[in-house]
Amino acid sequence: MSLQNPVFIPGPTNIPDAIRKACDMPTLDHRSAAFARLFRPAVDGVRRILKMAEGEVILLPSTGTGGWEAAISNTLSPGDTVLAARFGMFSQRWIDLCQRHGLTVQVIEAPWGEGAPLAAIEAALRADGGRTIRAVLATHNETATGVKSDIAGLRRALDAADHPALLFVDGVSSIASMPFEMSGWGVDIAIAGSQKGFMLPAGLAILGVSPKALAAMDTAMLPRAFFDFRDMLRSTAAGGYPYTPAAGLIAGLARSVEMLEDEGLAQVYARHARIAGGVRQAVAAWGMRPCAVTPDLYSDTVTAVVVPEGCNGTDLVKLAADTYGMAFGVGLGEVAGKVFRIGHLGMLTEPMMLSGLATAEMCMADLGWPVRLGSGVAAAQAFYRKGPQAAKAAA
Ligand SMILES: *Cc1c(COP(=O)(O)O)cnc(C)c1O
């Protein structure tokens, strides 16, 4: 029966029935007009979700990690320098991927729990007199620590330094759940995955690519074949695909966009903020704190909860799975054991979230942690009571 429980991991997220049904379709000839009819709404929908005024949408049969690889291999050459801040497991993995591709990564270290350090990034850009930095990489929402970074601020830093570097943003755990402005923020490549805010099974890397990034394809020398944007764009312009597409996922993506837009993007973002607000009330009532060090960094899609001295977050995650059939996220890398993570993105409502908080509390009690049963749930209930308007006033 544990499959009846929602998951509270920060991806893959719960899949709404409507999306599961949309993915479940008979075999389709991808060289037919029927595929083009399926494909168009998905691409156009992503363009609206990313708030793209120009550029191209690329849908690859892959995951977010493949999106990272596609972004760099289509725009950069071996030996090129990229600038990236490291403040969590996902920013670290993207850095590692760049290094394995033979790029020179200029890494700015920031403590885990903090976001992209804008002043240090601006200083590094200003110091780059020879303009060797080709791209700045940013993890919009660091899923390991529950920290969001200020991408508009990053664009201002690039502009203030008058630096021509491309801006690549990993929005895998933010896009479709938190405000994102591809064109407004001057993002050159935005990367999302199907299994987080889009509420689909894993299997698609979803990218928005600016005209400036498209132009960089002409000089980029990193090897690429399966992920080559040029093949994809040539095929999709003719209504096709360079190889066999994941047609079911693409159909599901169109349905996902429809669901997000039926609710209204502003309402989707507000719902995520509200649910996250209740989670943070619960965390405070437990006498704990988020890993994100200041409120401006709090993520609306995932909270990494710092556990009390002498407690191990991984024990809670294991107990929740074994005893209650409920999934939370473990701490990764530097914060392994020191935190457990509550994912609160995608198809989620306040009552669903209360079930997750109640289960986390039972686990804490079972483990003998110093937490009173019901304390966090009550704090979240007080926050969620009377619906969206009340939560807005309390926030
Ligand atoms: C989940 C996630 C990824 C990795 O995506 P996969 O789909 O697992 O390859 C990358 N970045 C962030 C911020 C994520 O949350």
mmCIF file of C-alpha atoms and ligand atoms in Angstrom:
data_model
loop_
_atom_site.group_PDB
_atom_site.id
_atom_site.type_symbol
_atom_site.label_atom_id
_atom_site.label_comp_id
_atom_site.label_asym_id
_atom_site.label_seq_id
_atom_site.Cartn_x
_atom_site.Cartn_y
_atom_site.Cartn_z
ATOM 1 C CA MET A 1 0.000 0.000 0.000
ATOM 2 C CA SER A 2 2.970 2.318 0.339
ATOM 3 C CA LEU A 3 2.574 3.222 -3.344
ATOM 4 C CA GLN A 4 -0.571 5.094 -2.281
ATOM 5 C CA ASN A 5 1.571 7.606 -0.378
ATOM 6 C CA PRO A 6 2.784 10.750 -2.055
ATOM 7 C CA VAL A 7 6.556 11.093 -2.243
ATOM 8 C CA PHE A 8 8.329 13.957 -0.492
ATOM 9 C CA ILE A 9 11.588 13.722 -2.385
ATOM 10 C CA PRO A 10 12.671 16.689 -4.505
ATOM 11 C CA GLY A 11 12.190 14.711 -7.695
ATOM 12 C CA PRO A 12 10.949 12.583 -9.206
ATOM 13 C CA THR A 13 7.666 14.116 -8.078
ATOM 14 C CA ASN A 14 4.127 12.810 -7.830
ATOM 15 C CA ILE A 15 2.506 12.288 -11.229
ATOM 16 C CA PRO A 16 -1.086 13.487 -11.648
ATOM 17 C CA ASP A 17 -3.453 10.914 -13.199
ATOM 18 C CA ALA A 18 -4.194 13.232 -16.116
ATOM 19 C CA ILE A 19 -0.503 13.275 -17.034
ATOM 20 C CA ARG A 20 -0.108 9.518 -16.633
ATOM 21 C CA LYS A 21 -3.020 9.011 -18.980
ATOM 22 C CA ALA A 22 -1.606 11.474 -21.488
ATOM 23 C CA CYS A 23 1.710 9.568 -21.513
ATOM 24 C CA ASP A 24 -0.097 6.287 -22.137
ATOM 25 C CA MET A 25 -0.705 6.307 -25.857
ATOM 26 C CA PRO A 26 -0.556 3.918 -28.788
ATOM 27 C CA THR A 27 2.530 3.763 -30.978
ATOM 28 C CA LEU A 28 2.875 6.757 -33.224
ATOM 29 C CA ASP A 29 4.897 7.070 -36.420
ATOM 30 C CA HIS A 30 7.229 9.918 -35.586
ATOM 31 C CA ARG A 31 7.579 10.784 -39.250
ATOM 32 C CA SER A 32 3.854 11.421 -39.539
ATOM 33 C CA ALA A 33 1.894 14.639 -39.286
ATOM 34 C CA ALA A 34 0.327 13.226 -36.119
ATOM 35 C CA PHE A 35 3.679 13.503 -34.344
ATOM 36 C CA ALA A 36 4.094 17.110 -35.439
ATOM 37 C CA ARG A 37 0.648 17.846 -33.982
ATOM 38 C CA LEU A 38 1.748 16.315 -30.688
ATOM 39 C CA PHE A 39 5.139 17.986 -30.620
ATOM 40 C CA ARG A 40 4.179 21.594 -31.369
ATOM 41 C CA PRO A 41 2.021 22.243 -28.265
ATOM 42 C CA ALA A 42 4.742 20.815 -26.000
ATOM 43 C CA VAL A 43 7.427 23.066 -27.504
ATOM 44 C CA ASP A 44 5.197 26.149 -27.523
ATOM 45 C CA GLY A 45 4.103 25.412 -23.967
ATOM 46 C CA VAL A 46 7.673 25.167 -22.687
ATOM 47 C CA ARG A 47 8.429 28.478 -24.386
ATOM 48 C CA ARG A 48 5.658 30.099 -22.325
ATOM 49 C CA ILE A 49 6.663 28.424 -19.040
ATOM 50 C CA LEU A 50 10.287 29.545 -19.484
ATOM 51 C CA LYS A 51 9.099 33.036 -20.505
ATOM 52 C CA MET A 52 11.125 32.984 -23.715
ATOM 53 C CA ALA A 53 10.642 35.935 -26.036
ATOM 54 C CA GLU A 54 13.089 34.451 -28.541
ATOM 55 C CA GLY A 55 15.363 31.459 -29.094
ATOM 56 C CA GLU A 56 14.552 27.770 -29.376
ATOM 57 C CA VAL A 57 13.190 24.996 -27.179
ATOM 58 C CA ILE A 58 15.040 21.671 -27.307
ATOM 59 C CA LEU A 59 13.534 18.450 -25.934
ATOM 60 C CA LEU A 60 16.069 15.649 -25.537
ATOM 61 C CA PRO A 61 15.375 12.057 -24.482
ATOM 62 C CA SER A 62 17.553 12.360 -21.387
ATOM 63 C CA THR A 63 17.465 13.842 -17.890
ATOM 64 C CA GLY A 64 18.666 17.054 -16.292
ATOM 65 C CA THR A 65 22.239 15.775 -16.292
ATOM 66 C CA GLY A 66 22.047 15.299 -20.051
ATOM 67 C CA GLY A 67 20.769 18.875 -20.234
ATOM 68 C CA TRP A 68 23.976 20.087 -18.546
ATOM 69 C CA GLU A 69 26.041 18.134 -21.064
ATOM 70 C CA ALA A 70 24.019 19.353 -24.039
ATOM 71 C CA ALA A 71 24.353 22.976 -22.895
ATOM 72 C CA ILE A 72 28.132 22.944 -22.715
ATOM 73 C CA SER A 73 28.908 20.617 -25.626
ATOM 74 C CA ASN A 74 26.838 22.667 -28.065
ATOM 75 C CA THR A 75 28.405 25.997 -27.185
ATOM 76 C CA LEU A 76 31.970 25.505 -25.920
ATOM 77 C CA SER A 77 35.331 24.104 -27.009
ATOM 78 C CA PRO A 78 37.945 22.045 -25.174
ATOM 79 C CA GLY A 79 40.029 24.273 -22.893
ATOM 80 C CA ASP A 80 37.380 26.987 -22.660
ATOM 81 C CA THR A 81 36.952 28.553 -19.236
ATOM 82 C CA VAL A 82 33.646 28.573 -17.401
ATOM 83 C CA LEU A 83 32.919 30.261 -14.077
ATOM 84 C CA ALA A 84 30.852 28.403 -11.491
ATOM 85 C CA ALA A 85 30.123 28.630 -7.786
ATOM 86 C CA ARG A 86 30.101 25.443 -5.722
ATOM 87 C CA PHE A 87 27.643 25.396 -2.814
ATOM 88 C CA GLY A 88 25.975 21.997 -2.971
ATOM 89 C CA MET A 89 25.895 18.601 -4.636
ATOM 90 C CA PHE A 90 24.218 19.703 -7.859
ATOM 91 C CA SER A 91 26.452 22.694 -8.513
ATOM 92 C CA GLN A 92 29.361 20.321 -7.760
ATOM 93 C CA ARG A 93 28.151 17.687 -10.250
ATOM 94 C CA TRP A 94 27.830 20.209 -13.048
ATOM 95 C CA ILE A 95 31.372 21.433 -12.337
ATOM 96 C CA ASP A 96 32.594 17.824 -12.439
ATOM 97 C CA LEU A 97 30.819 17.229 -15.742
ATOM 98 C CA CYS A 98 32.509 20.298 -17.245
ATOM 99 C CA GLN A 99 35.933 19.135 -16.041
ATOM 100 C CA ARG A 100 35.398 15.687 -17.551
ATOM 101 C CA HIS A 101 34.688 17.418 -20.864
ATOM 102 C CA GLY A 102 38.049 19.164 -20.776
ATOM 103 C CA LEU A 103 36.801 22.603 -19.797
ATOM 104 C CA THR A 104 38.714 24.784 -17.367
ATOM 105 C CA VAL A 105 36.388 25.513 -14.481
ATOM 106 C CA GLN A 106 37.088 28.595 -12.400
ATOM 107 C CA VAL A 107 35.365 27.573 -9.166
ATOM 108 C CA ILE A 108 34.185 30.012 -6.505
ATOM 109 C CA GLU A 109 33.615 28.187 -3.233
ATOM 110 C CA ALA A 110 30.655 29.203 -1.107
ATOM 111 C CA PRO A 111 29.460 27.551 2.108
ATOM 112 C CA TRP A 112 26.726 24.936 1.676
ATOM 113 C CA GLY A 113 23.544 26.721 2.749
ATOM 114 C CA GLU A 114 24.406 29.882 0.857
ATOM 115 C CA GLY A 115 23.601 30.785 -2.741
ATOM 116 C CA ALA A 116 25.579 32.013 -5.726
ATOM 117 C CA PRO A 117 27.896 34.731 -4.301
ATOM 118 C CA LEU A 118 27.076 37.620 -6.609
ATOM 119 C CA ALA A 119 29.806 39.994 -5.440
ATOM 120 C CA ALA A 120 32.528 37.358 -5.846
ATOM 121 C CA ILE A 121 31.186 36.408 -9.274
ATOM 122 C CA GLU A 122 31.123 40.035 -10.380
ATOM 123 C CA ALA A 123 34.674 40.508 -9.080
ATOM 124 C CA ALA A 124 35.857 37.436 -11.008
ATOM 125 C CA LEU A 125 34.236 38.740 -14.185
ATOM 126 C CA ARG A 126 35.794 42.188 -13.728
ATOM 127 C CA ALA A 127 39.187 40.578 -13.125
ATOM 128 C CA ASP A 128 38.884 38.626 -16.384
ATOM 129 C CA GLY A 129 40.424 41.351 -18.514
ATOM 130 C CA GLY A 130 41.176 38.990 -21.396
ATOM 131 C CA ARG A 131 37.514 37.901 -21.464
ATOM 132 C CA THR A 132 38.495 34.226 -21.353
ATOM 133 C CA ILE A 133 35.423 33.186 -19.331
ATOM 134 C CA ARG A 134 33.018 31.876 -21.955
ATOM 135 C CA ALA A 135 30.105 30.964 -19.704
ATOM 136 C CA VAL A 136 28.818 31.452 -16.172
ATOM 137 C CA LEU A 137 27.029 28.412 -14.732
ATOM 138 C CA ALA A 138 24.367 28.864 -12.083
ATOM 139 C CA THR A 139 22.246 26.416 -10.143
ATOM 140 C CA HIS A 140 19.007 28.334 -9.662
ATOM 141 C CA ASN A 141 17.733 26.026 -6.939
ATOM 142 C CA GLU A 142 20.398 23.942 -5.196
ATOM 143 C CA THR A 143 18.379 20.829 -4.407
ATOM 144 C CA ALA A 144 20.940 19.483 -1.927
ATOM 145 C CA THR A 145 20.593 22.422 0.471
ATOM 146 C CA GLY A 146 17.223 23.947 -0.433
ATOM 147 C CA VAL A 147 18.802 27.224 -1.532
ATOM 148 C CA LYS A 148 17.643 29.474 -4.340
ATOM 149 C CA SER A 149 19.986 31.891 -6.053
ATOM 150 C CA ASP A 150 19.257 35.292 -7.521
ATOM 151 C CA ILE A 151 19.516 34.827 -11.283
ATOM 152 C CA ALA A 152 18.357 38.375 -12.056
ATOM 153 C CA GLY A 153 21.179 39.529 -9.785
ATOM 154 C CA LEU A 154 23.616 37.347 -11.676
ATOM 155 C CA ARG A 155 22.557 38.979 -14.931
ATOM 156 C CA ARG A 156 23.125 42.389 -13.305
ATOM 157 C CA ALA A 157 26.594 41.236 -12.216
ATOM 158 C CA LEU A 158 27.448 40.221 -15.797
ATOM 159 C CA ASP A 159 26.143 43.525 -17.112
ATOM 160 C CA ALA A 160 27.899 45.566 -14.417
ATOM 161 C CA ALA A 161 31.186 43.886 -15.355
ATOM 162 C CA ASP A 162 30.290 44.436 -19.018
ATOM 163 C CA HIS A 163 31.247 40.803 -19.617
ATOM 164 C CA PRO A 164 30.092 38.906 -22.732
ATOM 165 C CA ALA A 165 29.998 35.416 -21.131
ATOM 166 C CA LEU A 166 26.982 33.209 -21.737
ATOM 167 C CA LEU A 167 24.711 32.578 -18.743
ATOM 168 C CA PHE A 168 23.638 28.950 -18.286
ATOM 169 C CA VAL A 169 21.089 28.174 -15.581
ATOM 170 C CA ASP A 170 20.220 24.807 -14.092
ATOM 171 C CA GLY A 171 16.534 25.212 -13.299
ATOM 172 C CA VAL A 172 15.858 21.499 -12.934
ATOM 173 C CA SER A 173 14.254 21.859 -9.487
ATOM 174 C CA SER A 174 12.819 25.354 -9.928
ATOM 175 C CA ILE A 175 11.301 25.644 -13.396
ATOM 176 C CA ALA A 176 7.503 25.272 -13.411
ATOM 177 C CA SER A 177 7.445 25.600 -9.602
ATOM 178 C CA MET A 178 9.142 28.928 -8.911
ATOM 179 C CA PRO A 179 9.188 32.141 -10.994
ATOM 180 C CA PHE A 180 11.578 31.885 -13.937
ATOM 181 C CA GLU A 181 12.215 34.551 -16.577
ATOM 182 C CA MET A 182 14.480 33.249 -19.304
ATOM 183 C CA SER A 183 14.414 36.373 -21.475
ATOM 184 C CA GLY A 184 13.854 38.837 -18.629
ATOM 185 C CA TRP A 185 16.957 37.586 -16.841
ATOM 186 C CA GLY A 186 19.014 37.244 -20.006
ATOM 187 C CA VAL A 187 19.519 33.514 -19.563
ATOM 188 C CA ASP A 188 21.286 31.912 -22.538
ATOM 189 C CA ILE A 189 20.472 28.296 -21.742
ATOM 190 C CA ALA A 190 17.869 27.184 -19.212
ATOM 191 C CA ILE A 191 17.788 23.517 -18.262
ATOM 192 C CA ALA A 192 14.841 21.617 -16.825
ATOM 193 C CA GLY A 193 13.941 17.953 -16.467
ATOM 194 C CA SER A 194 10.595 16.262 -16.947
ATOM 195 C CA GLN A 195 10.386 14.646 -13.502
ATOM 196 C CA LYS A 196 10.310 17.681 -11.227
ATOM 197 C CA GLY A 197 8.067 20.719 -11.693
ATOM 198 C CA PHE A 198 6.595 19.282 -14.874
ATOM 199 C CA MET A 199 5.279 16.284 -12.869
ATOM 200 C CA LEU A 200 6.198 13.723 -15.550
ATOM 201 C CA PRO A 201 8.211 10.529 -15.339
ATOM 202 C CA ALA A 202 11.964 11.031 -15.832
ATOM 203 C CA GLY A 203 13.167 10.880 -19.428
ATOM 204 C CA LEU A 204 13.260 14.352 -20.955
ATOM 205 C CA ALA A 205 15.825 17.121 -20.704
ATOM 206 C CA ILE A 206 13.988 20.348 -21.473
ATOM 207 C CA LEU A 207 16.084 23.297 -22.640
ATOM 208 C CA GLY A 208 15.525 26.867 -23.657
ATOM 209 C CA VAL A 209 18.332 28.242 -25.834
ATOM 210 C CA SER A 210 18.846 31.943 -26.590
ATOM 211 C CA PRO A 211 19.893 33.309 -29.997
ATOM 212 C CA LYS A 212 23.321 34.096 -28.537
ATOM 213 C CA ALA A 213 23.775 30.473 -27.404
ATOM 214 C CA LEU A 214 22.531 29.244 -30.789
ATOM 215 C CA ALA A 215 25.168 31.386 -32.477
ATOM 216 C CA ALA A 216 27.851 29.801 -30.268
ATOM 217 C CA MET A 217 27.064 26.408 -31.891
ATOM 218 C CA ASP A 218 28.958 27.473 -34.981
ATOM 219 C CA THR A 219 32.295 27.739 -33.225
ATOM 220 C CA ALA A 220 31.845 25.119 -30.485
ATOM 221 C CA MET A 221 34.330 22.259 -30.881
ATOM 222 C CA LEU A 222 33.348 19.948 -28.019
ATOM 223 C CA PRO A 223 32.272 16.579 -29.445
ATOM 224 C CA ARG A 224 28.539 16.005 -29.599
ATOM 225 C CA ALA A 225 26.318 13.735 -31.646
ATOM 226 C CA PHE A 226 23.228 12.493 -29.840
ATOM 227 C CA PHE A 227 22.813 15.897 -28.158
ATOM 228 C CA ASP A 228 23.680 18.030 -31.202
ATOM 229 C CA PHE A 229 21.236 20.937 -31.251
ATOM 230 C CA ARG A 230 21.813 21.409 -34.988
ATOM 231 C CA ASP A 231 20.417 17.974 -35.834
ATOM 232 C CA MET A 232 17.492 18.549 -33.519
ATOM 233 C CA LEU A 233 16.636 21.983 -34.894
ATOM 234 C CA ARG A 234 16.946 20.841 -38.501
ATOM 235 C CA SER A 235 14.566 17.943 -37.853
ATOM 236 C CA THR A 236 12.051 19.770 -35.732
ATOM 237 C CA ALA A 237 11.829 22.608 -38.255
ATOM 238 C CA ALA A 238 10.475 19.968 -40.641
ATOM 239 C CA GLY A 239 8.069 18.655 -37.991
ATOM 240 C CA GLY A 240 10.198 15.616 -37.174
ATOM 241 C CA TYR A 241 12.917 14.360 -34.876
ATOM 242 C CA PRO A 242 16.510 13.209 -35.549
ATOM 243 C CA TYR A 243 15.815 9.814 -33.928
ATOM 244 C CA THR A 244 12.916 8.066 -32.266
ATOM 245 C CA PRO A 245 11.298 10.502 -29.832
ATOM 246 C CA ALA A 246 9.864 9.636 -26.427
ATOM 247 C CA ALA A 247 6.425 10.387 -27.845
ATOM 248 C CA GLY A 248 4.521 9.464 -24.680
ATOM 249 C CA LEU A 249 6.578 11.861 -22.576
ATOM 250 C CA ILE A 250 6.136 14.612 -25.142
ATOM 251 C CA ALA A 251 2.365 14.074 -25.071
ATOM 252 C CA GLY A 252 2.557 14.174 -21.284
ATOM 253 C CA LEU A 253 4.571 17.387 -21.410
ATOM 254 C CA ALA A 254 1.866 19.114 -23.444
ATOM 255 C CA ARG A 255 -0.691 17.958 -20.861
ATOM 256 C CA SER A 256 1.553 19.169 -18.043
ATOM 257 C CA VAL A 257 1.771 22.645 -19.525
ATOM 258 C CA GLU A 258 -2.005 22.640 -19.922
ATOM 259 C CA MET A 259 -2.447 21.745 -16.233
ATOM 260 C CA LEU A 260 0.022 24.412 -15.108
ATOM 261 C CA GLU A 261 -1.679 27.045 -17.246
ATOM 262 C CA ASP A 262 -5.186 25.979 -16.192
ATOM 263 C CA GLU A 263 -4.168 26.612 -12.599
ATOM 264 C CA GLY A 264 -2.280 29.731 -13.699
ATOM 265 C CA LEU A 265 1.480 30.051 -13.380
ATOM 266 C CA ALA A 266 1.149 32.758 -10.724
ATOM 267 C CA GLN A 267 -1.126 30.448 -8.724
ATOM 268 C CA VAL A 268 1.265 27.523 -9.169
ATOM 269 C CA TYR A 269 4.127 29.619 -7.802
ATOM 270 C CA ALA A 270 1.944 30.938 -4.950
ATOM 271 C CA ARG A 271 0.882 27.388 -4.031
ATOM 272 C CA HIS A 272 4.509 26.283 -3.868
ATOM 273 C CA ALA A 273 5.381 29.300 -1.704
ATOM 274 C CA ARG A 274 2.441 28.569 0.607
ATOM 275 C CA ILE A 275 3.227 24.892 1.015
ATOM 276 C CA ALA A 276 6.897 25.704 1.629
ATOM 277 C CA GLY A 277 5.914 28.328 4.191
ATOM 278 C CA GLY A 278 3.986 25.728 6.193
ATOM 279 C CA VAL A 279 6.924 23.319 6.063
ATOM 280 C CA ARG A 280 9.221 25.998 7.475
ATOM 281 C CA GLN A 281 6.731 26.705 10.281
ATOM 282 C CA ALA A 282 6.846 23.005 11.147
ATOM 283 C CA VAL A 283 10.647 22.963 11.062
ATOM 284 C CA ALA A 284 10.767 25.913 13.474
ATOM 285 C CA ALA A 285 8.240 24.233 15.782
ATOM 286 C CA TRP A 286 10.507 21.164 15.892
ATOM 287 C CA GLY A 287 13.276 23.434 17.133
ATOM 288 C CA MET A 288 15.214 22.896 13.922
ATOM 289 C CA ARG A 289 16.185 25.167 11.024
ATOM 290 C CA PRO A 290 16.530 25.017 7.254
ATOM 291 C CA CYS A 291 20.036 24.521 5.852
ATOM 292 C CA ALA A 292 19.517 27.734 3.839
ATOM 293 C CA VAL A 293 21.058 30.363 6.070
ATOM 294 C CA THR A 294 18.767 33.347 5.412
ATOM 295 C CA PRO A 295 15.082 33.677 4.426
ATOM 296 C CA ASP A 296 15.876 35.227 1.029
ATOM 297 C CA LEU A 297 17.577 31.925 0.128
ATOM 298 C CA TYR A 298 14.697 29.632 1.158
ATOM 299 C CA SER A 299 13.625 27.395 -1.672
ATOM 300 C CA ASP A 300 9.930 26.914 -2.358
ATOM 301 C CA THR A 301 10.492 23.415 -3.748
ATOM 302 C CA VAL A 302 12.715 21.678 -1.195
ATOM 303 C CA THR A 303 13.677 22.206 2.434
ATOM 304 C CA ALA A 304 16.845 20.624 3.802
ATOM 305 C CA VAL A 305 16.162 20.328 7.527
ATOM 306 C CA VAL A 306 19.232 20.508 9.782
ATOM 307 C CA VAL A 307 18.762 17.783 12.401
ATOM 308 C CA PRO A 308 19.728 18.175 16.086
ATOM 309 C CA GLU A 309 23.230 17.322 17.313
ATOM 310 C CA GLY A 310 23.594 13.577 17.763
ATOM 311 C CA CYS A 311 20.748 12.772 15.334
ATOM 312 C CA ASN A 312 21.240 11.421 11.806
ATOM 313 C CA GLY A 313 18.942 12.587 9.011
ATOM 314 C CA THR A 314 19.568 9.428 7.004
ATOM 315 C CA ASP A 315 18.108 7.341 9.862
ATOM 316 C CA LEU A 316 14.851 9.243 9.526
ATOM 317 C CA VAL A 317 14.703 8.726 5.774
ATOM 318 C CA LYS A 318 15.352 5.006 6.147
ATOM 319 C CA LEU A 319 12.785 4.596 8.918
ATOM 320 C CA ALA A 320 10.148 6.534 6.974
ATOM 321 C CA ALA A 321 10.627 4.231 3.993
ATOM 322 C CA ASP A 322 10.781 0.985 5.969
ATOM 323 C CA THR A 323 8.049 1.669 8.522
ATOM 324 C CA TYR A 324 5.616 4.041 6.853
ATOM 325 C CA GLY A 325 6.308 3.606 3.147
ATOM 326 C CA MET A 326 7.018 7.278 2.725
ATOM 327 C CA ALA A 327 9.930 8.838 0.846
ATOM 328 C CA PHE A 328 11.997 11.802 2.031
ATOM 329 C CA GLY A 329 15.398 12.833 0.690
ATOM 330 C CA VAL A 330 18.701 12.065 2.371
ATOM 331 C CA GLY A 331 21.457 14.610 2.865
ATOM 332 C CA LEU A 332 24.069 14.523 0.103
ATOM 333 C CA GLY A 333 27.817 15.176 0.154
ATOM 334 C CA GLU A 334 28.973 17.596 2.828
ATOM 335 C CA VAL A 335 25.605 17.580 4.587
ATOM 336 C CA ALA A 336 25.058 13.792 4.501
ATOM 337 C CA GLY A 337 23.477 12.765 7.816
ATOM 338 C CA LYS A 338 23.305 16.386 8.968
ATOM 339 C CA VAL A 339 20.069 17.081 7.114
ATOM 340 C CA PHE A 340 17.092 15.285 5.705
ATOM 341 C CA ARG A 341 15.223 16.821 2.815
ATOM 342 C CA ILE A 342 11.529 17.420 2.343
ATOM 343 C CA GLY A 343 10.613 17.833 -1.306
ATOM 344 C CA HIS A 344 7.515 19.978 -1.778
ATOM 345 C CA LEU A 345 7.120 20.525 -5.484
ATOM 346 C CA GLY A 346 4.873 19.439 -8.288
ATOM 347 C CA MET A 347 1.451 17.971 -7.704
ATOM 348 C CA LEU A 348 1.053 18.804 -4.026
ATOM 349 C CA THR A 349 -1.621 20.314 -1.792
ATOM 350 C CA GLU A 350 -1.589 21.466 1.824
ATOM 351 C CA PRO A 351 -3.384 18.319 3.119
ATOM 352 C CA MET A 352 -0.853 16.125 1.290
ATOM 353 C CA MET A 353 1.953 18.126 2.859
ATOM 354 C CA LEU A 354 0.443 17.697 6.343
ATOM 355 C CA SER A 355 0.596 13.924 5.865
ATOM 356 C CA GLY A 356 4.307 14.215 5.114
ATOM 357 C CA LEU A 357 4.980 16.414 8.145
ATOM 358 C CA ALA A 358 2.956 14.062 10.384
ATOM 359 C CA THR A 359 4.958 11.072 9.158
ATOM 360 C CA ALA A 360 8.278 12.862 9.647
ATOM 361 C CA GLU A 361 7.192 13.565 13.225
ATOM 362 C CA MET A 362 6.328 9.932 13.860
ATOM 363 C CA CYS A 363 9.792 8.980 12.646
ATOM 364 C CA MET A 364 11.409 11.547 14.944
ATOM 365 C CA ALA A 365 9.459 10.170 17.899
ATOM 366 C CA ASP A 366 10.367 6.582 16.935
ATOM 367 C CA LEU A 367 14.036 7.596 16.803
ATOM 368 C CA GLY A 368 13.829 9.311 20.190
ATOM 369 C CA TRP A 369 14.534 12.764 18.811
ATOM 370 C CA PRO A 370 13.548 15.630 21.140
ATOM 371 C CA VAL A 371 10.344 16.540 19.281
ATOM 372 C CA ARG A 372 6.755 16.603 20.545
ATOM 373 C CA LEU A 373 4.277 14.730 18.329
ATOM 374 C CA GLY A 374 1.962 17.143 16.597
ATOM 375 C CA SER A 375 4.052 20.250 17.148
ATOM 376 C CA GLY A 376 5.161 20.721 13.565
ATOM 377 C CA VAL A 377 1.823 19.624 12.134
ATOM 378 C CA ALA A 378 0.004 22.139 14.331
ATOM 379 C CA ALA A 379 2.300 24.938 13.231
ATOM 380 C CA ALA A 380 1.732 24.064 9.575
ATOM 381 C CA GLN A 381 -2.026 23.716 10.134
ATOM 382 C CA ALA A 382 -2.127 27.182 11.662
ATOM 383 C CA PHE A 383 -0.295 28.483 8.591
ATOM 384 C CA TYR A 384 -2.492 26.629 6.093
ATOM 385 C CA ARG A 385 -5.845 27.334 7.819
ATOM 386 C CA LYS A 386 -8.431 29.272 5.853
ATOM 387 C CA GLY A 387 -6.567 28.791 2.614
ATOM 388 C CA PRO A 388 -4.419 30.924 0.371
ATOM 389 C CA GLN A 389 -5.589 34.354 1.533
ATOM 390 C CA ALA A 390 -4.735 33.709 5.181
ATOM 391 C CA ALA A 391 -1.342 32.257 4.277
ATOM 392 C CA LYS A 392 -0.601 35.325 2.202
ATOM 393 C CA ALA A 393 -1.408 37.617 5.134
ATOM 394 C CA ALA A 394 0.714 35.537 7.543
ATOM 395 C CA ALA A 395 3.724 35.350 5.229
HETATM 396 C C1 LIG B 1 17.491 16.652 -10.090
HETATM 397 C C2 LIG B 1 18.479 17.694 -10.418
HETATM 398 C C3 LIG B 1 19.444 17.511 -11.415
HETATM 399 C C4 LIG B 1 19.714 16.204 -12.078
HETATM 400 O O1 LIG B 1 18.744 15.816 -12.878
HETATM 401 P P1 LIG B 1 18.618 14.306 -13.382
HETATM 402 O O2 LIG B 1 17.311 14.423 -14.057
HETATM 403 O O3 LIG B 1 18.593 13.427 -12.183
HETATM 404 O O4 LIG B 1 19.732 14.044 -14.296
HETATM 405 C C5 LIG B 1 20.259 18.571 -11.738
HETATM 406 N N1 LIG B 1 20.168 19.728 -11.089
HETATM 407 C C6 LIG B 1 19.286 19.940 -10.106
HETATM 408 C C7 LIG B 1 19.264 21.264 -9.428
HETATM 409 C C8 LIG B 1 18.416 18.928 -9.736
HETATM 410 O O5 LIG B 1 17.544 19.134 -8.753
#
